[in-house]
Short mmCIF file of C-alpha atoms and ligand atoms in Angstrom, two decimals:
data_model
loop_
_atom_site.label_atom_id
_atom_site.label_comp_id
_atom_site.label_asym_id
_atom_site.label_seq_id
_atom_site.Cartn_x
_atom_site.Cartn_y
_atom_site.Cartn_z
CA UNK A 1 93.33 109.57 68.98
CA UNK A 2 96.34 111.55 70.07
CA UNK A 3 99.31 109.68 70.85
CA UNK A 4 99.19 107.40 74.22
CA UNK A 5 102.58 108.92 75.11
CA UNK A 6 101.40 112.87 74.41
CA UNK A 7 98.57 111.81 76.56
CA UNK A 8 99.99 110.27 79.74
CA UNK A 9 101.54 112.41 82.20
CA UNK A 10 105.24 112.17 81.76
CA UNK A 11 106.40 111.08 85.33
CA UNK A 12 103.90 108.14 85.10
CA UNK A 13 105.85 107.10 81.58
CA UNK A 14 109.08 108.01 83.26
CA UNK A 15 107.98 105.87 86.71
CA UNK A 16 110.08 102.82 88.18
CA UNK A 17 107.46 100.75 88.99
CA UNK A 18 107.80 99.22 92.48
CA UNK A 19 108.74 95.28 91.76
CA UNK A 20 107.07 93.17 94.43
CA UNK A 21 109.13 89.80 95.17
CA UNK A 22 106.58 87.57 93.36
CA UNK A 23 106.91 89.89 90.19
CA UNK A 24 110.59 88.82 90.10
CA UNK A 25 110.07 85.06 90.61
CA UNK A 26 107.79 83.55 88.30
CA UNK A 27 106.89 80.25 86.40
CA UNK A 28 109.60 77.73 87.70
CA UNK A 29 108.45 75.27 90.19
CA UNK A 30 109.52 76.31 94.04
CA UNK A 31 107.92 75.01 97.20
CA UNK A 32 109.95 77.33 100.05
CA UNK A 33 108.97 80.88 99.86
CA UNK A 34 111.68 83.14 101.45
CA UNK A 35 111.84 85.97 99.71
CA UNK A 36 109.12 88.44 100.76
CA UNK A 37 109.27 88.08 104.74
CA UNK A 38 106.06 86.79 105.09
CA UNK A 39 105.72 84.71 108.47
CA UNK A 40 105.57 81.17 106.98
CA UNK A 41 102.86 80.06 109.43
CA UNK A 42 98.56 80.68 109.16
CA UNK A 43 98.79 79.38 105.41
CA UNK A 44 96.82 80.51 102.64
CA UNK A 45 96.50 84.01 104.66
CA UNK A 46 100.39 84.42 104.78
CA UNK A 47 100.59 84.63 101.64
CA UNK A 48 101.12 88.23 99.84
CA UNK A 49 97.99 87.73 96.86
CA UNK A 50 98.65 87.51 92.98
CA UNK A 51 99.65 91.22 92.11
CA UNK A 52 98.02 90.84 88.44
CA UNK A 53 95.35 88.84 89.71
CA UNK A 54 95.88 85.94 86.02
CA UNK A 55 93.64 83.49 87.15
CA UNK A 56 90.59 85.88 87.96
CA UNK A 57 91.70 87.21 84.99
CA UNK A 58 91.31 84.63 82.79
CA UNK A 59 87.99 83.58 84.19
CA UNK A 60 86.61 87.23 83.79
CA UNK A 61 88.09 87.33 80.05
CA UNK A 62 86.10 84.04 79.26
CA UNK A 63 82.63 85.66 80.61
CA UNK A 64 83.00 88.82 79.17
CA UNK A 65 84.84 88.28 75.98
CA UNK A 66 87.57 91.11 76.53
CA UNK A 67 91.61 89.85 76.47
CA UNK A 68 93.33 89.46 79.72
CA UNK A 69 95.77 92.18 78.52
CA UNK A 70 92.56 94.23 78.18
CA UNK A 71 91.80 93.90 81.76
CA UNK A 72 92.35 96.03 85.18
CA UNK A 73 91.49 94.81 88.44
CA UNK A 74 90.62 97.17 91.03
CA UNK A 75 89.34 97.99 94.47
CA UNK A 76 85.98 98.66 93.28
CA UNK A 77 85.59 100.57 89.65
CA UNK A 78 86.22 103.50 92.39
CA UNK A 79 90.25 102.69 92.28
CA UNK A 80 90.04 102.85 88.55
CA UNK A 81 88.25 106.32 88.57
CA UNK A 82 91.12 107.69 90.42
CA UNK A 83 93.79 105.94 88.39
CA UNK A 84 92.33 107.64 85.65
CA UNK A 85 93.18 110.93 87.19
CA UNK A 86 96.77 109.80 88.52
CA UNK A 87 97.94 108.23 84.98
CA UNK A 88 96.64 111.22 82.29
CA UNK A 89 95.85 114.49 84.35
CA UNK A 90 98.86 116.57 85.33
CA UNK A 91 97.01 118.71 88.57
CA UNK A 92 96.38 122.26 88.03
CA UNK A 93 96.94 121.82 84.10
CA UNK A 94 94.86 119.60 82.68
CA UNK A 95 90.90 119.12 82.89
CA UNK A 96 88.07 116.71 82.14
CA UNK A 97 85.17 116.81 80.97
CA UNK A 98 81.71 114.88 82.42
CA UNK A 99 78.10 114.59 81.63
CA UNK A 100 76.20 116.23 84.33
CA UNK A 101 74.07 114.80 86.48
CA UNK A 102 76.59 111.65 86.62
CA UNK A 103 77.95 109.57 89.58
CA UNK A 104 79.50 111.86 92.10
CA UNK A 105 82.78 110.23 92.43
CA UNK A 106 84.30 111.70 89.07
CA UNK A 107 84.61 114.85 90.23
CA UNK A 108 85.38 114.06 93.89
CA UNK A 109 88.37 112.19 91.99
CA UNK A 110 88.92 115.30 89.95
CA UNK A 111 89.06 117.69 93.25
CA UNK A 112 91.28 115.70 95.23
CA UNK A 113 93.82 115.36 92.07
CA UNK A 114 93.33 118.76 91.57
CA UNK A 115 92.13 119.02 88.42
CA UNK A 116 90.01 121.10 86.62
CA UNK A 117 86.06 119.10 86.28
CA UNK A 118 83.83 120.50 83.63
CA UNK A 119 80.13 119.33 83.73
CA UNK A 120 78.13 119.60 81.12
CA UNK A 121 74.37 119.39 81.63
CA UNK A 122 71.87 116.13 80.04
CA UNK A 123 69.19 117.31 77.93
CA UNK A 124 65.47 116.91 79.35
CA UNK A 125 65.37 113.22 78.07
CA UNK A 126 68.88 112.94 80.11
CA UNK A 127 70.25 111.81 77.03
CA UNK A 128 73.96 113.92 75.97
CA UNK A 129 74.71 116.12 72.95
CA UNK A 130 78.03 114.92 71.80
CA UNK A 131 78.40 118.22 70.30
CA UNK A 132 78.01 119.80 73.52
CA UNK A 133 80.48 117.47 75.31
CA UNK A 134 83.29 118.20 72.48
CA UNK A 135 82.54 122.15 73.17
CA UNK A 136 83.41 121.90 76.17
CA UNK A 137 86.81 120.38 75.72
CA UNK A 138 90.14 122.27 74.94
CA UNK A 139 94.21 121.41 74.36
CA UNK A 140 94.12 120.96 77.70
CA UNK A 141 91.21 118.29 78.22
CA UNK A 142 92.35 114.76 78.95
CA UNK A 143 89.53 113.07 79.61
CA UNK A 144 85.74 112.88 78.84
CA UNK A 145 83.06 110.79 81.57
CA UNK A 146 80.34 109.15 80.50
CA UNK A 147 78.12 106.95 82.40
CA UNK A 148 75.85 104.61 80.96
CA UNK A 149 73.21 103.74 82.09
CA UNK A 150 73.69 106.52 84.01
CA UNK A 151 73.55 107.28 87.93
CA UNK A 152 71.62 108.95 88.96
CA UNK A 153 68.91 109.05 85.99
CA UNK A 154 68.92 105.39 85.29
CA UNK A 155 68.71 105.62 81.45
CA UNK A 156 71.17 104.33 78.54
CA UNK A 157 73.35 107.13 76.44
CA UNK A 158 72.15 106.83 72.77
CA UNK A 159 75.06 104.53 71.17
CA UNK A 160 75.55 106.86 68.70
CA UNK A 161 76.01 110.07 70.51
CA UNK A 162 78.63 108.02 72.62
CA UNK A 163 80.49 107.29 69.36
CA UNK A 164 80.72 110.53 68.18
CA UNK A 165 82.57 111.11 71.29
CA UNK A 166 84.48 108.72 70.64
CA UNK A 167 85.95 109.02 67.40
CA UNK A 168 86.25 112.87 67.44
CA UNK A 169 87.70 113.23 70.87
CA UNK A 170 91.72 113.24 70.68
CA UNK A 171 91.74 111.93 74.43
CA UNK A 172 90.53 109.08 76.90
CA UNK A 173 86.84 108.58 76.78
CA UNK A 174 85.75 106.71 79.76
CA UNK A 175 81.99 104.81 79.55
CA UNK A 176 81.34 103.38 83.05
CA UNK A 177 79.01 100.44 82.44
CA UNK A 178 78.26 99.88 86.28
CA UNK A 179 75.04 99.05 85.75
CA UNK A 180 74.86 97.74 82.00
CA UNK A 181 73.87 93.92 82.71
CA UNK A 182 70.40 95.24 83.64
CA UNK A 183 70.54 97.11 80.30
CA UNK A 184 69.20 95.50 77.06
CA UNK A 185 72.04 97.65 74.87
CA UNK A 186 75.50 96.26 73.46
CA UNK A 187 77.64 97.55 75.93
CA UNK A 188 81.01 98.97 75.03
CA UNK A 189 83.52 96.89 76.52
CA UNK A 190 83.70 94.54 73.21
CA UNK A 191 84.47 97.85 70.86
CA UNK A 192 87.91 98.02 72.19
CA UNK A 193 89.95 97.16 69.07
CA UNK A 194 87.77 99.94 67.30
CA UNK A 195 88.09 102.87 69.87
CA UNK A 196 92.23 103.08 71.56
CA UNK A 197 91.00 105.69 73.49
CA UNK A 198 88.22 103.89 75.22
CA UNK A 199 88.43 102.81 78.65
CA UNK A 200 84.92 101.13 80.13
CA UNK A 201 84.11 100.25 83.79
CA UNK A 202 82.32 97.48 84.57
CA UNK A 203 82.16 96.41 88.76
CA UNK A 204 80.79 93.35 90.58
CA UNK A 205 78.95 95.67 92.93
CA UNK A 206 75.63 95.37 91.12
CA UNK A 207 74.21 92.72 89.05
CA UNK A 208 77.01 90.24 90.44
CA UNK A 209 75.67 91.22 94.27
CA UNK A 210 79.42 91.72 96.08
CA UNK A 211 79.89 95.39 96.82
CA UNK A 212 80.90 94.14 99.91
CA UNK A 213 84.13 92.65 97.99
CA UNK A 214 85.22 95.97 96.60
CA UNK A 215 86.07 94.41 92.85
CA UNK A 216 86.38 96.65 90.19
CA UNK A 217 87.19 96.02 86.44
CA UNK A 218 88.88 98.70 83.64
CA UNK A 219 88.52 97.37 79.95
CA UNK A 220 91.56 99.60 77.70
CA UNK A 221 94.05 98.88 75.21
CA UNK A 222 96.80 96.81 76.77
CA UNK A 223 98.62 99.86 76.53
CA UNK A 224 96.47 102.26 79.01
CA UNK A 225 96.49 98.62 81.05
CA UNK A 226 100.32 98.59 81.32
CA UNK A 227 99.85 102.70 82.76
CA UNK A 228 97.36 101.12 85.86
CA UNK A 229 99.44 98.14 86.44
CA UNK A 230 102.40 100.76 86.95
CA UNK A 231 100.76 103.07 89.24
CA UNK A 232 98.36 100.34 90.93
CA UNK A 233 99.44 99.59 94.60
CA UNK A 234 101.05 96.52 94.22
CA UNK A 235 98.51 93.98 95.82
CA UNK A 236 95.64 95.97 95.40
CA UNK A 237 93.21 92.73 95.52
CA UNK A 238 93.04 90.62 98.02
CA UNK A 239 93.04 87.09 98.40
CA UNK A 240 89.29 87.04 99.86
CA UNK A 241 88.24 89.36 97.14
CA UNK A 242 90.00 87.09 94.33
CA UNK A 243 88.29 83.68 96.08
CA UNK A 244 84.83 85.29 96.24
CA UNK A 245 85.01 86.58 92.67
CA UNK A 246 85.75 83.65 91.56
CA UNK A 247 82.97 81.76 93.10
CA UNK A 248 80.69 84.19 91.95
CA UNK A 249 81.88 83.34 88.22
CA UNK A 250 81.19 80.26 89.07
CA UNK A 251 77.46 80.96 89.67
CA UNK A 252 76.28 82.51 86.56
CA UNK A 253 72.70 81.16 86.74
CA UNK A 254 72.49 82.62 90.14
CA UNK A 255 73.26 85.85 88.94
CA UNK A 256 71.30 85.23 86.06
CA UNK A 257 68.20 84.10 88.25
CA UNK A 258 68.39 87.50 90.38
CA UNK A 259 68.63 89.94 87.07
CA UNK A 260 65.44 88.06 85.74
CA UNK A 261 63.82 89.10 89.31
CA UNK A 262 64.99 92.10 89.51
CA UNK A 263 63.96 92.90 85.70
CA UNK A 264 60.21 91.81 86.77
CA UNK A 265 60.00 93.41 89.89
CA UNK A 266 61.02 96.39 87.63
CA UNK A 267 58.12 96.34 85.50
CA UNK A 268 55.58 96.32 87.66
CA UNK A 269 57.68 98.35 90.46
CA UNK A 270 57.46 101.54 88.28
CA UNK A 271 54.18 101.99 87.07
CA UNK A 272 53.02 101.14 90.79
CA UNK A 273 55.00 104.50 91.89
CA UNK A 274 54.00 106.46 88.85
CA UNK A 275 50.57 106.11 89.99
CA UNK A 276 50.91 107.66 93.59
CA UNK A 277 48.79 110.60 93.80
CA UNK A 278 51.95 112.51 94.76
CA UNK A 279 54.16 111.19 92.35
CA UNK A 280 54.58 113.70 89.44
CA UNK A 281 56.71 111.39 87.36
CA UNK A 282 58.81 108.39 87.17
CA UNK A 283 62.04 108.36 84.15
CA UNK A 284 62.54 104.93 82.33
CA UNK A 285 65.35 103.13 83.66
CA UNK A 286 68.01 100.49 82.17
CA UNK A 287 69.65 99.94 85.74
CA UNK A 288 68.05 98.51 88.80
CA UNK A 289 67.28 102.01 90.68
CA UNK A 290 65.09 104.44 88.82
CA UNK A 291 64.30 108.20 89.64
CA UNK A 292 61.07 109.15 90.44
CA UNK A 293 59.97 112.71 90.77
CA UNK A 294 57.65 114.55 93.70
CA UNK A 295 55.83 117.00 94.90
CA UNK A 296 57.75 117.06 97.46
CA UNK A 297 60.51 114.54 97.50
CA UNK A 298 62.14 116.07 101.05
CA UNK A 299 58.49 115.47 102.75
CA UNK A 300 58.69 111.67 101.38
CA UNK A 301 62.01 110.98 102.16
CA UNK A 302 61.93 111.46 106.08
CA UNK A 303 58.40 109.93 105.98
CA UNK A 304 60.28 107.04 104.55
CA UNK A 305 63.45 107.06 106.97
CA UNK A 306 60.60 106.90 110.01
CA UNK A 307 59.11 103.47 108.47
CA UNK A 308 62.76 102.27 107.94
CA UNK A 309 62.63 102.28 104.08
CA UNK A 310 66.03 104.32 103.16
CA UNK A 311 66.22 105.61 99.33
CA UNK A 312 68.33 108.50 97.92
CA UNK A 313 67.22 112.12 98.07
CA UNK A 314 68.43 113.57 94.92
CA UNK A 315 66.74 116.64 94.70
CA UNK A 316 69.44 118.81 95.31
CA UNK A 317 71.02 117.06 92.17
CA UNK A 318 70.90 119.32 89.14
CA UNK A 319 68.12 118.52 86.57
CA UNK A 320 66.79 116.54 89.77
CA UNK A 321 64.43 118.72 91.43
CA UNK A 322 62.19 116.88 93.61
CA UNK A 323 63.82 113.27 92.68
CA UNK A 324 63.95 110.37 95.05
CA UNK A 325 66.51 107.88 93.45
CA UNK A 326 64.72 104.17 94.00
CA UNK A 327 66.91 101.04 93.83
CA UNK A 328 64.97 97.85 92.96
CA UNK A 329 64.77 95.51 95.95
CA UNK A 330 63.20 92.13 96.66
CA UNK A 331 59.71 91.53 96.23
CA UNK A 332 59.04 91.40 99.70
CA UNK A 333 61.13 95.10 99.97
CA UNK A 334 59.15 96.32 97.05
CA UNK A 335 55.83 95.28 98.85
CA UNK A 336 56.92 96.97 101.48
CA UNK A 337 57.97 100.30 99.67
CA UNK A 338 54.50 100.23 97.86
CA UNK A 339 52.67 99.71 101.13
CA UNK A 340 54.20 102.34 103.07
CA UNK A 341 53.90 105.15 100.37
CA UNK A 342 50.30 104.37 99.67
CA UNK A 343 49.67 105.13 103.27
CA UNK A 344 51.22 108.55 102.65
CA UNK A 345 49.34 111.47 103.38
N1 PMP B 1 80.16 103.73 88.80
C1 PMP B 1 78.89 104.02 89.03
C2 PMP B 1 78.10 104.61 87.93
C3 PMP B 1 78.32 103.80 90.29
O1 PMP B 1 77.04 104.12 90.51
C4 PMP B 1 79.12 103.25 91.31
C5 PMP B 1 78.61 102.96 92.71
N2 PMP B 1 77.46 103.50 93.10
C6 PMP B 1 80.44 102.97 91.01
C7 PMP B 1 80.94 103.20 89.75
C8 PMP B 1 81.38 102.42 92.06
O2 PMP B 1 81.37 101.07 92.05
P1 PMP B 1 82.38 100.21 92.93
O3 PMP B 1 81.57 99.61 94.01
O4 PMP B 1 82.89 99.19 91.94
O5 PMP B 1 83.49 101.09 93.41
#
């Protein structure tokens, strides 16, 4: 890996960070809080939120075995996407490069940083060439995006592939692991010692059911860590968002109980659309959405919307022709899915 320093942009290593008034006080006892004009009446909401966010923290190192240090909290992985652009990509300079298709919000992130976002197409299998990937890179490529399992295709990037990324690319290498707890594969986030330049995304929009919460995580060296805590905005989680996260730590056989339903209602969910007349074919999946391909996916769609079943249309997505994206639901919304697609004419 090229050095961190060579690699960040240097106003971000140059940056004053702004210094909130808890950053300044901390660890002796105090019980009157008069330094950062908050009204001192409507306790707990009065109170500005724990900028680092230790205590969430500490809980999320415990379940998923990454150091504290190693951790970034964020307003949905979506916050980290764009720090990734704001702490390594100098606009109208540098570029990145991202497997293509991929979750849109890479290169939205790119555009409005202005920066230069090179796609590089999936094979048939959707599975990427790391060759390919590292041909598409030059001096000035900062960052490489790869999402896995990936949105929209639903599959897992062969491990290995993703490791030859890894180890020959000079730069950041970002795997976004959204959806990897309904995966069977060793995710990433434990192979931090081995790769500095990896950052993974994980989010508790999916398998931990609170997108409604808008918490995102970044596992990096504590390094790249120290670079989002800089540019972060200083209370960028919110109480709420800390209390709920916690609770839902709290609840791992919950959790637990819904990925075993959702990984049945996935088995049978599949096959059950694969064998619709119309259907032409349906990709394996390691996430809880899968893409299913039709003869005419525009047709099915708006039949869809009209019974008030919403999916994705993705079949203006490139390698996507004629692809409804499908995101596993109840068993009652499955039923219902099934039921209203068999009537399809
Ligand atoms: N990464 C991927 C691959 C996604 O599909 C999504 C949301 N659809 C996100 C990140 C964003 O997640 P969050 O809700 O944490 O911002």
């Amino acid at each position: 890996m090229e050095d961190l320093n060579k690699l960040v942009r240097s106003n971000i290593q140059r940056l004053q960070p702004y210094s909130c008034a808890r950053d300044e006080f901390k660890g002796r006892a105090a019980s009157v809080f008069l330094d950062a004009n908050e009204n001192p009446y409507n306790a707990p909401l009065n109170r500005y939120p724990d900028p680092l966010q230790e205590e969430l923290k500490k809980k999320i190192s415990e379940v998923k075995g990454v150091a504290t240090q190693s951790i970034f909290l964020g307003n949905g992985s979506d916050e980290a996407i764009d720090l990734v652009y704001r702490v390594f990509c100098e606009p109208r300079r540098d570029n990145v490069v991202a497997i293509a298709p991929t979750y849109g919000m890479y290169e939205v992130c790119a555009d409005i940083n202005d920066v230069e976002y090179r796609p590089v197409l999936l094979d048939e299998g959707f599975q990427l060439n790391a060759g390919r990937l590292l041909a598409a890179t030059d001096e000035r490529t900062k960052v490489i995006w790869i999402c896995s399992p990936n949105n929209p295709t639903g599959n897992a990037m062969q491990r290995s592939e993703v490791e030859k990324v890894l180890m020959e690319f000079k730069g950041i290498v970002v795997v976004d692991e959204a959806y990897s707890d309904f995966s069977s594969y060793r995710p990433f986030r434990n192979d931090l010692s081995k790769y500095p330049n990896l950052i993974v995304l994980n989010t508790f929009s999916k398998a931990w059911g609170c997108a409604a919460i808008r918490l995102g995580m970044a596992f990096a060296s504590p390094e790249i860590i120290g670079y989002f805590n800089k540019v972060k905005y200083p209370y960028n989680v919110n109480m709420l968002t800390q209390q709920q996260a916690m609770e839902a730590l709290n609840s791992m056989s919950k959790i637990n109980r819904w990925l075993n339903i959702l990984a049945t209602e996935r088995v049978h969910l599949l096959p059950a659309v694969a064998e619709l007349p119309f259907c032409k074919c349906v990709y394996p999946t390691d996430a809880n959405f899968f893409l299913a391909q039709m003869v005419d996916a525009d047709t099915i769609y708006h039949y869809l919307v009209d019974k008030g079943i919403i999916v994705r249309n993705r079949s203006r997505v490139a390698l996507c022709g004629n692809c409804l994206r499908i995101t596993i639901g109840t068993p009652q919304e499955n039923c219902e899915l099934l039921a209203a697609l068999r009537q399809y004419k």
